[in-house]
Amino acid sequence: MVNEIQIKHKDGNIGLKLDITQAFDTVSWRFILEVFRRYGFSEWWCDWILSLLKSARISVLVNGNPDGYFSIDRGLCQEDLLSPLILLLIEDVLSRNITKLFREGSMIIMVTRKGISPTHLFFADDIMIYCKGNIKSLRNLVALLGSYQRASGQTVSRAKSKIYYGGGSLRRRAIIADFLGMPIVTFPDRYLGVIVILGAVKYHHIANVVEKIKDQLAGWKGRMLPFQDRVVLVKSVSKSFVVAYKKICAPYEEGGLGVTQLSVMNKAFLMGLWWKIHKSNKVWARFLRANIFMRNGTLVHYVKSSILHGIKWVYSLVEDNTKVLIGDGRNTSLYYDMWVGDEAIADILEDYALDRVVLVGDMLNNGVWILSE
């Protein structure tokens, strides 16, 4: 979606990263109970939740010691295991209303691929919204956020929120920033701790991370570590070895140290990602299929993407080892046979529990294999 922001359009394209101020502390209890009722929870359940919420007490630390307790009338305790679930339910109200705005045409969809139109992402209180940069869309979104704020008690911090803008003029960008009262941010930037960039990842994007790792390793007295501790260190962070790399990565029984090759691990993860894109019916997978595959099922030659290069690397390998087994006329199953030919990749796939299809039955009299995921 970040790459799609740069596509030229009259009004430009917008990505909004909304920051909810003290999301847990400001939630209205009245709103929580009304949401529960709308979801069909009984009054008995609502009374029970209200009793739990009212049982919370707050104390002020004076010289490091709590001094007295007083009750509260809003907010959720973040350490309570029930609180994240409640927060997700009430923010689903905002998510459904954003979906409604797009469905009714009150907000304009930024990009559509084969009928798939991603519009927003929610991860707890981290919210990303994508739309066209026309004022009508933004005005309706601001009105919705105001209504949600009055009902739920949650407030969007405009100073901490961000605008990602592309595909339009500088004048339009300035108008949008002034209207929303949020700062314009350029890429690369961080979302959920991950560096988000335009196009493929290059060394200069992650150079600072590499330098931080080197600085940490510099403080380690590696030569003073016992042999087994050195092995743990090598498995965790290092890629420089005194002996042959292939020998280091050999199994213990073959005289190696059992260190996993990073290239093998990377290939395994990419194969797992390709398989999920190929098989999953979730919106993100269908959108990526529409974006990086042509109608005949082959990969596109070029599109701005952070993963396309990696998918091209493993595409033929997975494609050549995916078989179709004809069943008894009632179903057809795909059989992913990769680990038959590459034990190293098989081990990684198994270690990280990536999706696969395996033979679990025996051949029946009519020659049909029983398959199971």
Short mmCIF file of C-alpha atoms in Angstrom, two decimals:
data_model
loop_
_atom_site.label_atom_id
_atom_site.label_comp_id
_atom_site.label_asym_id
_atom_site.label_seq_id
_atom_site.Cartn_x
_atom_site.Cartn_y
_atom_site.Cartn_z
CA MET A 1 0.00 0.00 0.00
CA VAL A 2 2.92 2.32 0.67
CA ASN A 3 4.16 1.75 -2.87
CA GLU A 4 0.67 2.48 -4.22
CA ILE A 5 0.69 5.92 -2.56
CA GLN A 6 3.16 7.17 -5.18
CA ILE A 7 0.85 6.50 -8.16
CA LYS A 8 -0.07 9.78 -9.89
CA HIS A 9 -3.61 11.07 -9.30
CA LYS A 10 -5.32 14.45 -9.54
CA ASP A 11 -5.91 14.67 -5.78
CA GLY A 12 -2.96 12.53 -4.78
CA ASN A 13 -3.02 9.56 -2.40
CA ILE A 14 -2.94 9.56 1.37
CA GLY A 15 -1.87 7.18 4.09
CA LEU A 16 -2.88 8.29 7.60
CA LYS A 17 -1.23 6.82 10.67
CA LEU A 18 -3.51 7.74 13.56
CA ASP A 19 -2.26 7.82 17.13
CA ILE A 20 -4.89 7.29 19.85
CA THR A 21 -3.95 9.25 22.97
CA GLN A 22 -3.78 6.93 26.00
CA ALA A 23 -6.06 4.44 24.29
CA PHE A 24 -6.61 2.27 27.39
CA ASP A 25 -6.94 5.08 29.94
CA THR A 26 -9.61 7.15 28.20
CA VAL A 27 -12.21 4.54 27.19
CA SER A 28 -15.76 5.27 28.35
CA TRP A 29 -17.34 2.44 30.38
CA ARG A 30 -20.76 3.42 29.12
CA PHE A 31 -19.53 2.97 25.56
CA ILE A 32 -18.00 -0.43 26.39
CA LEU A 33 -21.29 -1.73 27.81
CA GLU A 34 -23.31 -0.42 24.86
CA VAL A 35 -20.92 -2.13 22.43
CA PHE A 36 -21.33 -5.41 24.36
CA ARG A 37 -25.10 -5.10 24.13
CA ARG A 38 -24.95 -4.44 20.37
CA TYR A 39 -22.81 -7.56 19.99
CA GLY A 40 -25.51 -9.56 21.77
CA PHE A 41 -23.95 -10.02 25.21
CA SER A 42 -26.50 -10.47 27.99
CA GLU A 43 -27.22 -7.93 30.72
CA TRP A 44 -25.80 -10.40 33.20
CA TRP A 45 -22.50 -10.33 31.30
CA CYS A 46 -22.53 -6.52 31.09
CA ASP A 47 -23.17 -6.19 34.84
CA TRP A 48 -20.31 -8.59 35.52
CA ILE A 49 -17.90 -6.57 33.31
CA LEU A 50 -19.02 -3.33 34.97
CA SER A 51 -18.35 -4.81 38.41
CA LEU A 52 -14.83 -5.75 37.31
CA LEU A 53 -14.20 -2.27 35.92
CA LYS A 54 -15.47 -0.57 39.09
CA SER A 55 -13.20 -2.73 41.25
CA ALA A 56 -10.11 -0.92 39.89
CA ARG A 57 -8.34 1.52 42.22
CA ILE A 58 -5.57 4.05 41.57
CA SER A 59 -2.89 5.22 43.98
CA VAL A 60 -0.44 8.11 43.83
CA LEU A 61 3.24 7.44 44.57
CA VAL A 62 4.67 9.83 47.16
CA ASN A 63 8.42 9.44 47.70
CA GLY A 64 8.20 6.05 46.01
CA ASN A 65 5.36 4.70 48.18
CA PRO A 66 1.63 4.49 47.35
CA ASP A 67 -0.39 6.98 49.35
CA GLY A 68 -4.08 6.19 49.50
CA TYR A 69 -6.41 4.82 46.81
CA PHE A 70 -9.28 6.35 44.87
CA SER A 71 -11.81 4.97 42.41
CA ILE A 72 -12.08 5.77 38.69
CA ASP A 73 -14.99 6.02 36.27
CA ARG A 74 -13.34 5.31 32.91
CA GLY A 75 -10.40 3.47 31.36
CA LEU A 76 -9.00 -0.05 31.24
CA CYS A 77 -6.11 -1.55 33.18
CA GLN A 78 -3.49 -2.56 30.58
CA GLU A 79 -2.19 -5.38 32.76
CA ASP A 80 -5.64 -6.98 32.88
CA LEU A 81 -5.78 -9.87 30.38
CA LEU A 82 -9.36 -8.93 29.47
CA SER A 83 -8.50 -5.33 28.54
CA PRO A 84 -6.94 -5.96 25.08
CA LEU A 85 -9.99 -8.00 24.07
CA ILE A 86 -12.34 -5.22 25.17
CA LEU A 87 -10.22 -2.64 23.32
CA LEU A 88 -10.37 -4.68 20.11
CA LEU A 89 -14.15 -4.99 20.33
CA ILE A 90 -14.74 -1.28 20.77
CA GLU A 91 -12.26 -0.32 18.05
CA ASP A 92 -14.05 -2.72 15.73
CA VAL A 93 -16.85 -0.14 15.90
CA LEU A 94 -14.48 2.43 14.34
CA SER A 95 -13.28 -0.08 11.76
CA ARG A 96 -16.84 -0.93 10.67
CA ASN A 97 -17.72 2.75 10.35
CA ILE A 98 -14.64 3.42 8.20
CA THR A 99 -15.68 0.51 5.98
CA LYS A 100 -19.16 2.04 5.77
CA LEU A 101 -17.76 5.39 4.61
CA PHE A 102 -15.93 3.71 1.73
CA ARG A 103 -18.90 1.51 0.86
CA GLU A 104 -21.24 4.51 0.65
CA GLY A 105 -18.77 6.59 -1.38
CA SER A 106 -18.18 9.11 1.40
CA MET A 107 -14.48 8.24 1.16
CA ILE A 108 -12.74 7.36 -2.11
CA ILE A 109 -10.78 4.11 -2.31
CA MET A 110 -7.08 4.63 -3.05
CA VAL A 111 -6.40 1.47 -5.08
CA THR A 112 -8.31 -1.58 -6.33
CA ARG A 113 -6.80 -4.78 -7.70
CA LYS A 114 -9.25 -7.26 -9.23
CA GLY A 115 -12.03 -6.07 -6.95
CA ILE A 116 -9.88 -6.06 -3.79
CA SER A 117 -9.61 -2.66 -2.10
CA PRO A 118 -7.58 -2.45 1.15
CA THR A 119 -8.66 0.69 3.00
CA HIS A 120 -7.41 0.45 6.59
CA LEU A 121 -5.29 -1.61 8.99
CA PHE A 122 -5.81 -1.95 12.74
CA PHE A 123 -3.26 -3.30 15.20
CA ALA A 124 -4.60 -2.53 18.68
CA ASP A 125 -4.48 1.27 18.83
CA ASP A 126 -2.19 1.65 15.79
CA ILE A 127 -4.39 2.62 12.84
CA MET A 128 -3.48 3.09 9.17
CA ILE A 129 -6.04 4.47 6.68
CA TYR A 130 -5.54 4.76 2.90
CA CYS A 131 -7.70 6.95 0.62
CA LYS A 132 -7.61 9.51 -2.17
CA GLY A 133 -6.49 13.01 -1.22
CA ASN A 134 -9.78 14.79 -1.96
CA ILE A 135 -11.15 17.06 0.74
CA LYS A 136 -14.55 15.33 0.73
CA SER A 137 -12.99 12.06 1.91
CA LEU A 138 -10.96 13.80 4.60
CA ARG A 139 -13.88 15.90 5.81
CA ASN A 140 -16.08 12.81 6.24
CA LEU A 141 -13.25 10.95 8.01
CA VAL A 142 -12.71 13.85 10.43
CA ALA A 143 -16.46 13.93 11.16
CA LEU A 144 -16.42 10.20 11.90
CA LEU A 145 -13.41 10.51 14.20
CA GLY A 146 -15.17 13.33 16.06
CA SER A 147 -18.30 11.22 16.55
CA TYR A 148 -16.20 8.26 17.69
CA GLN A 149 -14.29 10.47 20.13
CA ARG A 150 -17.48 11.82 21.72
CA ALA A 151 -18.95 8.32 22.06
CA SER A 152 -15.89 6.32 23.15
CA GLY A 153 -13.77 8.87 24.97
CA GLN A 154 -10.76 7.99 22.80
CA THR A 155 -8.99 10.94 21.21
CA VAL A 156 -6.79 11.06 18.12
CA SER A 157 -3.58 12.96 18.84
CA ARG A 158 -3.05 15.07 15.73
CA ALA A 159 0.45 16.07 16.80
CA LYS A 160 1.56 12.41 16.99
CA SER A 161 -0.39 11.24 13.95
CA LYS A 162 1.26 11.22 10.51
CA ILE A 163 0.35 11.90 6.90
CA TYR A 164 2.00 10.00 4.05
CA TYR A 165 1.27 11.77 0.78
CA GLY A 166 2.19 11.00 -2.80
CA GLY A 167 1.02 11.15 -6.40
CA GLY A 168 -0.15 14.78 -6.20
CA SER A 169 1.09 18.36 -6.13
CA LEU A 170 2.95 20.09 -3.31
CA ARG A 171 0.11 22.62 -3.07
CA ARG A 172 -2.42 19.83 -2.50
CA ARG A 173 -0.13 18.31 0.14
CA ALA A 174 0.07 21.62 2.01
CA ILE A 175 -3.73 22.04 1.91
CA ILE A 176 -4.24 18.54 3.34
CA ALA A 177 -1.67 19.03 6.10
CA ASP A 178 -3.29 22.33 7.08
CA PHE A 179 -6.79 20.84 7.05
CA LEU A 180 -5.89 17.79 9.15
CA GLY A 181 -3.41 19.55 11.42
CA MET A 182 -1.00 16.62 11.17
CA PRO A 183 2.67 16.55 10.09
CA ILE A 184 3.72 15.24 6.68
CA VAL A 185 6.18 12.34 6.93
CA THR A 186 8.30 10.78 4.19
CA PHE A 187 9.64 7.24 3.82
CA PRO A 188 11.47 5.35 5.16
CA ASP A 189 9.49 5.43 8.40
CA ARG A 190 8.52 2.95 11.12
CA TYR A 191 5.23 1.16 11.65
CA LEU A 192 4.93 -1.30 14.55
CA GLY A 193 8.72 -1.14 14.92
CA VAL A 194 9.32 -2.22 11.31
CA ILE A 195 11.07 0.04 8.79
CA VAL A 196 8.63 0.80 5.96
CA ILE A 197 10.23 1.89 2.69
CA LEU A 198 9.33 2.43 -0.95
CA GLY A 199 10.32 -0.39 -3.30
CA ALA A 200 12.88 -3.05 -2.50
CA VAL A 201 14.94 -3.09 0.71
CA LYS A 202 18.54 -1.98 0.14
CA TYR A 203 21.58 -1.98 2.36
CA HIS A 204 21.51 1.73 3.15
CA HIS A 205 17.97 1.30 4.55
CA ILE A 206 19.19 -1.11 7.24
CA ALA A 207 22.79 0.08 7.64
CA ASN A 208 22.01 1.71 10.98
CA VAL A 209 20.62 -1.59 12.31
CA VAL A 210 23.78 -3.41 11.23
CA GLU A 211 25.93 -0.80 12.94
CA LYS A 212 23.96 -1.12 16.18
CA ILE A 213 24.49 -4.88 16.16
CA LYS A 214 28.22 -4.39 15.54
CA ASP A 215 28.43 -1.92 18.43
CA GLN A 216 26.76 -4.41 20.76
CA LEU A 217 29.06 -7.22 19.67
CA ALA A 218 32.11 -5.02 20.18
CA GLY A 219 31.41 -5.03 23.91
CA TRP A 220 31.35 -8.79 24.12
CA LYS A 221 34.53 -10.50 25.17
CA GLY A 222 34.14 -13.28 22.67
CA ARG A 223 37.50 -14.88 23.28
CA MET A 224 36.71 -15.36 26.96
CA LEU A 225 33.44 -17.18 26.27
CA PRO A 226 33.27 -20.95 26.72
CA PHE A 227 32.99 -22.99 23.53
CA GLN A 228 29.25 -23.67 23.84
CA ASP A 229 28.57 -20.00 24.54
CA ARG A 230 30.42 -19.10 21.35
CA VAL A 231 28.15 -21.47 19.43
CA VAL A 232 25.07 -19.74 20.92
CA LEU A 233 26.51 -16.35 19.96
CA VAL A 234 27.21 -17.47 16.41
CA LYS A 235 23.71 -18.95 16.00
CA SER A 236 22.12 -15.75 17.26
CA VAL A 237 23.88 -12.84 15.63
CA SER A 238 27.13 -13.54 13.84
CA LYS A 239 27.91 -14.44 10.26
CA SER A 240 31.74 -14.37 10.30
CA PHE A 241 33.55 -17.64 10.98
CA VAL A 242 37.15 -18.79 11.26
CA VAL A 243 36.50 -22.15 9.56
CA ALA A 244 34.61 -23.11 6.41
CA TYR A 245 30.99 -21.89 6.48
CA LYS A 246 29.62 -25.16 5.08
CA LYS A 247 31.37 -27.15 7.80
CA ILE A 248 30.00 -24.85 10.53
CA CYS A 249 26.49 -25.36 9.20
CA ALA A 250 26.78 -29.15 9.03
CA PRO A 251 24.84 -31.26 11.61
CA TYR A 252 26.55 -32.26 14.88
CA GLU A 253 26.74 -35.88 13.78
CA GLU A 254 28.71 -34.80 10.71
CA GLY A 255 31.24 -32.79 12.72
CA GLY A 256 29.60 -29.38 12.32
CA LEU A 257 28.01 -27.03 14.84
CA GLY A 258 24.44 -27.23 13.55
CA VAL A 259 24.29 -23.51 12.72
CA THR A 260 21.51 -22.70 10.25
CA GLN A 261 22.56 -20.94 7.06
CA LEU A 262 20.90 -17.54 6.83
CA SER A 263 20.34 -17.99 3.09
CA VAL A 264 18.47 -21.24 3.73
CA MET A 265 16.38 -19.65 6.47
CA ASN A 266 15.61 -16.68 4.23
CA LYS A 267 14.59 -18.96 1.37
CA ALA A 268 12.36 -21.01 3.68
CA PHE A 269 10.55 -17.93 4.96
CA LEU A 270 10.07 -16.62 1.42
CA MET A 271 8.70 -20.00 0.32
CA GLY A 272 6.30 -19.92 3.23
CA LEU A 273 5.22 -16.40 2.28
CA TRP A 274 4.73 -17.43 -1.37
CA TRP A 275 2.63 -20.40 -0.27
CA LYS A 276 0.41 -18.21 1.94
CA ILE A 277 -0.06 -15.69 -0.88
CA HIS A 278 -0.87 -18.55 -3.26
CA LYS A 279 -3.28 -20.43 -0.97
CA SER A 280 -4.81 -17.98 1.51
CA ASN A 281 -8.18 -16.33 0.91
CA LYS A 282 -7.46 -13.46 3.29
CA VAL A 283 -7.67 -9.93 1.87
CA TRP A 284 -3.93 -9.22 2.10
CA ALA A 285 -3.05 -12.43 0.24
CA ARG A 286 -5.64 -11.86 -2.50
CA PHE A 287 -4.46 -8.28 -2.94
CA LEU A 288 -0.83 -9.39 -3.32
CA ARG A 289 -1.85 -12.11 -5.78
CA ALA A 290 -3.65 -9.49 -7.84
CA ASN A 291 -0.69 -7.12 -7.61
CA ILE A 292 2.28 -9.36 -8.45
CA PHE A 293 0.71 -12.09 -10.61
CA MET A 294 -0.61 -11.71 -14.15
CA ARG A 295 -3.86 -13.30 -15.32
CA ASN A 296 -2.05 -16.36 -16.67
CA GLY A 297 -0.53 -17.02 -13.23
CA THR A 298 3.01 -15.84 -14.02
CA LEU A 299 4.82 -13.16 -12.07
CA VAL A 300 4.80 -9.58 -13.30
CA HIS A 301 8.11 -8.34 -14.68
CA TYR A 302 8.18 -5.17 -12.60
CA VAL A 303 6.13 -3.51 -9.91
CA LYS A 304 7.23 -1.45 -6.92
CA SER A 305 7.32 -4.06 -4.19
CA SER A 306 9.44 -4.96 -1.18
CA ILE A 307 8.85 -8.70 -1.64
CA LEU A 308 8.72 -9.26 -5.41
CA HIS A 309 12.47 -9.89 -5.73
CA GLY A 310 12.33 -12.56 -3.02
CA ILE A 311 9.21 -14.18 -4.49
CA LYS A 312 10.94 -14.39 -7.88
CA TRP A 313 13.88 -16.13 -6.18
CA VAL A 314 11.75 -19.01 -4.87
CA TYR A 315 8.86 -18.99 -7.35
CA SER A 316 10.20 -21.63 -9.74
CA LEU A 317 11.42 -23.79 -6.87
CA VAL A 318 7.99 -23.93 -5.27
CA GLU A 319 6.15 -24.16 -8.59
CA ASP A 320 8.24 -27.12 -9.78
CA ASN A 321 7.61 -29.02 -6.56
CA THR A 322 3.87 -28.45 -6.26
CA LYS A 323 1.86 -31.40 -7.57
CA VAL A 324 -1.82 -31.89 -8.28
CA LEU A 325 -3.23 -35.25 -7.24
CA ILE A 326 -6.56 -36.20 -8.77
CA GLY A 327 -8.87 -37.70 -6.15
CA ASP A 328 -12.08 -39.67 -6.45
CA GLY A 329 -13.88 -36.98 -8.45
CA ARG A 330 -15.07 -35.08 -5.40
CA ASN A 331 -11.98 -32.96 -4.72
CA THR A 332 -8.49 -32.15 -5.96
CA SER A 333 -5.63 -31.51 -3.55
CA LEU A 334 -2.30 -29.72 -3.84
CA TYR A 335 0.68 -31.55 -2.42
CA TYR A 336 3.71 -29.48 -1.39
CA ASP A 337 6.66 -31.83 -1.79
CA MET A 338 9.61 -29.45 -1.26
CA TRP A 339 11.36 -31.15 1.66
CA VAL A 340 11.79 -34.38 -0.28
CA GLY A 341 14.56 -32.72 -2.27
CA ASP A 342 16.02 -30.25 0.22
CA GLU A 343 16.41 -31.41 3.82
CA ALA A 344 17.80 -28.09 5.07
CA ILE A 345 14.73 -26.20 3.89
CA ALA A 346 12.51 -28.97 5.20
CA ASP A 347 13.94 -28.59 8.69
CA ILE A 348 13.36 -24.84 8.70
CA LEU A 349 9.81 -25.20 7.46
CA GLU A 350 9.14 -27.72 10.18
CA ASP A 351 10.85 -25.69 12.91
CA TYR A 352 8.77 -22.60 12.15
CA ALA A 353 5.51 -24.53 11.59
CA LEU A 354 4.88 -23.10 8.13
CA ASP A 355 1.82 -24.35 6.30
CA ARG A 356 2.23 -27.55 4.33
CA VAL A 357 0.23 -30.48 3.04
CA VAL A 358 1.41 -34.00 3.91
CA LEU A 359 0.36 -37.54 3.09
CA VAL A 360 -1.28 -39.08 6.14
CA GLY A 361 -3.07 -42.09 4.71
CA ASP A 362 -2.35 -45.19 2.74
CA MET A 363 -3.20 -45.98 -0.83
CA LEU A 364 -6.75 -47.29 -1.04
CA ASN A 365 -7.81 -50.12 -3.27
CA ASN A 366 -9.05 -47.67 -5.89
CA GLY A 367 -5.69 -45.91 -6.02
CA VAL A 368 -6.71 -42.70 -4.27
CA TRP A 369 -4.36 -41.01 -1.81
CA ILE A 370 -5.86 -39.46 1.34
CA LEU A 371 -4.44 -35.97 1.90
CA SER A 372 -4.67 -33.69 4.90
CA GLU A 373 -3.41 -30.21 5.74
#
